[in-house]
Short mmCIF file of C-alpha atoms in Angstrom, two decimals:
data_model
loop_
_atom_site.label_atom_id
_atom_site.label_comp_id
_atom_site.label_asym_id
_atom_site.label_seq_id
_atom_site.Cartn_x
_atom_site.Cartn_y
_atom_site.Cartn_z
CA PRO L 1487 10.79 127.53 -133.52
CA VAL L 1488 9.88 124.05 -132.26
CA TYR L 1489 6.46 124.07 -130.62
CA VAL L 1490 4.62 121.86 -128.16
CA PRO L 1491 0.85 122.40 -127.99
CA VAL L 1492 -0.34 124.11 -124.80
CA GLU L 1493 -2.54 121.11 -123.89
CA GLU L 1494 0.52 118.77 -123.98
CA ALA L 1495 3.16 121.06 -122.49
CA LYS L 1496 2.50 120.31 -118.83
CA THR L 1497 1.96 116.57 -119.26
CA ILE L 1498 4.89 114.58 -117.86
CA LEU L 1499 5.34 111.15 -119.43
CA VAL L 1500 7.76 108.27 -119.16
CA THR L 1501 8.85 106.98 -122.55
CA GLU L 1502 11.40 104.60 -123.99
CA PRO L 1503 15.04 105.70 -123.83
CA ARG L 1504 16.17 108.05 -126.60
CA GLU L 1505 19.27 109.88 -127.72
CA VAL L 1506 20.35 113.03 -125.89
CA VAL L 1507 19.74 116.17 -127.97
CA THR L 1508 21.23 118.90 -125.76
CA GLN L 1509 22.84 117.65 -122.57
CA GLY L 1510 22.01 119.47 -119.40
CA LYS L 1511 22.83 118.72 -115.79
CA ILE L 1512 23.78 115.27 -114.52
CA TYR L 1513 22.55 113.94 -111.19
CA ILE L 1514 23.48 110.64 -109.54
CA LYS L 1515 21.09 108.93 -107.12
CA ASP L 1516 21.78 105.43 -105.84
CA ALA L 1517 22.62 103.27 -108.87
CA PHE L 1518 20.96 105.63 -111.35
CA ILE L 1519 22.18 108.57 -113.38
CA TYR L 1520 19.72 111.30 -114.38
CA VAL L 1521 20.80 113.38 -117.37
CA GLY L 1522 18.88 116.52 -118.25
CA ASP L 1523 18.07 117.16 -121.92
CA VAL L 1524 17.49 120.90 -122.25
CA ASN L 1525 13.84 121.76 -122.92
CA LEU L 1526 12.88 118.10 -123.32
CA GLY L 1527 13.25 116.18 -120.07
CA VAL L 1528 15.45 113.72 -118.19
CA HIS L 1529 17.19 110.53 -119.31
CA VAL L 1530 17.33 107.72 -116.72
CA ILE L 1531 20.38 105.45 -116.85
CA ASP L 1532 20.86 102.33 -114.76
CA ASN L 1533 24.47 102.42 -113.57
CA THR L 1534 24.34 99.22 -111.47
CA ASP L 1535 27.19 97.96 -113.65
CA PRO L 1536 29.38 101.06 -114.23
CA VAL L 1537 31.22 99.26 -117.03
CA ASN L 1538 27.92 98.74 -118.84
CA PRO L 1539 25.43 101.53 -118.02
CA LYS L 1540 21.98 101.07 -119.59
CA LYS L 1541 19.48 103.70 -120.67
CA VAL L 1542 16.20 102.63 -119.10
CA ALA L 1543 13.75 105.49 -119.62
CA PHE L 1544 13.15 109.08 -120.59
CA ILE L 1545 10.98 111.36 -118.47
CA GLN L 1546 9.47 113.93 -120.84
CA ILE L 1547 9.35 117.34 -119.13
CA TYR L 1548 8.97 120.15 -121.66
CA GLY L 1549 10.84 123.36 -120.90
CA ASN L 1550 13.14 121.60 -118.44
CA HIS L 1551 16.54 123.17 -117.72
CA ASP L 1552 17.40 121.98 -114.24
CA ILE L 1553 16.83 119.07 -111.89
CA ALA L 1554 17.54 118.15 -108.28
CA ILE L 1555 16.74 115.04 -106.28
CA LYS L 1556 16.11 114.66 -102.56
CA GLY L 1557 15.08 111.27 -101.28
CA ASP L 1558 12.74 109.81 -103.89
CA ILE L 1559 11.56 113.17 -105.21
CA LEU L 1560 12.91 114.65 -108.44
CA TYR L 1561 12.39 118.42 -108.66
CA ALA L 1562 12.31 119.91 -112.15
CA ASP L 1563 11.21 123.00 -113.98
CA ASN L 1564 8.39 122.43 -116.47
CA LEU L 1565 8.24 125.66 -118.45
CA GLU L 1566 7.19 128.25 -115.85
CA ASP L 1567 6.23 125.68 -113.17
CA LEU L 1568 8.21 123.73 -110.56
CA VAL L 1569 7.18 120.08 -110.30
CA ALA L 1570 7.94 117.46 -107.66
CA ILE L 1571 7.96 113.94 -109.12
CA ASP L 1572 8.02 110.77 -107.01
CA ILE L 1573 10.62 108.49 -108.64
CA SER L 1574 10.46 105.67 -106.07
CA ASP L 1575 8.78 103.53 -108.76
CA ARG L 1576 11.14 104.21 -111.67
CA ASP L 1577 8.72 102.63 -114.15
CA ASN L 1578 5.88 104.86 -113.06
CA PRO L 1579 7.02 108.29 -111.78
CA GLN L 1580 4.17 110.36 -110.38
CA VAL L 1581 3.81 114.14 -110.24
CA MET L 1582 3.25 114.81 -106.55
CA HIS L 1583 3.01 118.58 -106.62
CA ARG L 1584 3.14 121.48 -109.06
CA ILE L 1585 3.82 125.09 -108.11
CA LYS L 1586 2.65 127.28 -110.96
CA ASN L 1587 4.37 130.38 -112.33
CA VAL L 1588 7.63 130.05 -110.40
CA TYR L 1589 9.84 130.79 -113.41
CA LYS L 1590 9.85 133.35 -116.16
CA LEU L 1591 9.42 131.71 -119.55
CA VAL L 1592 12.57 131.99 -121.64
CA ASN L 1593 13.25 131.48 -125.31
CA GLN L 1594 9.65 132.25 -126.34
CA ARG L 1595 10.20 135.17 -128.72
CA PHE L 1596 13.61 134.62 -130.32
CA PRO L 1597 16.43 132.05 -130.28
CA GLU L 1598 18.87 132.22 -127.39
CA ASN L 1599 22.54 132.88 -128.13
CA MET L 1600 21.95 133.94 -131.69
CA PRO L 1601 24.34 136.36 -133.41
CA TYR L 1602 23.63 140.06 -133.56
CA HIS L 1603 21.60 141.30 -136.51
CA THR L 1604 19.94 138.01 -137.39
CA TRP L 1605 16.79 137.08 -139.26
CA PHE L 1606 14.62 134.24 -137.91
CA GLU L 1607 11.13 132.81 -138.22
CA CYS L 1608 8.66 134.75 -136.10
CA VAL L 1609 7.01 132.91 -133.22
CA ASP L 1610 3.32 132.08 -133.57
CA PRO L 1611 1.95 131.82 -129.98
CA SER L 1612 -1.19 130.10 -131.28
CA LYS L 1613 0.97 127.01 -131.98
CA GLY L 1614 1.88 126.55 -128.31
CA TYR L 1615 5.05 126.90 -126.26
CA VAL L 1616 8.46 127.19 -127.92
CA VAL L 1617 10.68 124.38 -126.60
CA GLY L 1618 13.59 124.81 -128.98
CA TRP L 1619 14.88 126.23 -132.22
CA ILE L 1620 16.13 124.47 -135.33
CA PRO L 1621 18.67 126.23 -137.57
CA ALA L 1622 17.29 126.47 -141.09
CA GLU L 1623 17.53 128.45 -144.30
CA LEU L 1624 14.39 130.54 -144.61
CA ASP L 1625 13.00 132.23 -147.73
CA SER L 1626 11.01 134.86 -145.81
CA PRO L 1627 12.02 134.73 -142.15
CA GLY L 1628 9.95 137.74 -141.08
CA CYS L 1629 11.68 138.63 -137.79
CA TRP L 1630 14.94 140.43 -137.09
CA THR L 1631 16.94 141.11 -133.99
CA ALA L 1632 19.64 143.67 -133.41
CA TYR L 1633 20.34 143.08 -129.73
#
C-alpha cells in the first residue's frame, strides 16, 4: 500500500507539473484541460495553442477519482469528502467549501482489481490513508484474499 499521513491527506496544494501516473477523467474549460490522476489529483494544461499544449500545474487532491467544473469552481472528491475549489486564479486555487463524509472510502483494505486468491501486504491504518498500491514481490505478505 502507498500511504499519505492523515494530517496531509485533506490538504490541497498546487505544485509544479508532473507526469500522469494513472489517467482519470478529462475536463475542458475555456483554454485549459484538466486531467484527473487517480488518487493523486488534477493536472492543469494550458491549451491556448492546441498544437503546443503546456502543462502548467498539478493540483494535489489525495483520493481523487472524479472532477467536474461549473463556472470557476472545480468539484472533486478528496477521499471521503467533496470539495469545491475556486480556480479563477489558476496560480492560487482556493478551497471554498468541503462537505465531509459524502463518499465511502475505497481501496483501504486490499488492492482493487486484484486476481482471486492473492497474497498482499496488510494495510497498517496507523500509517494513514491508502492512496494506491504498488506491485511488488513480498517475502512475507501477511494478507490473503479469496474474493
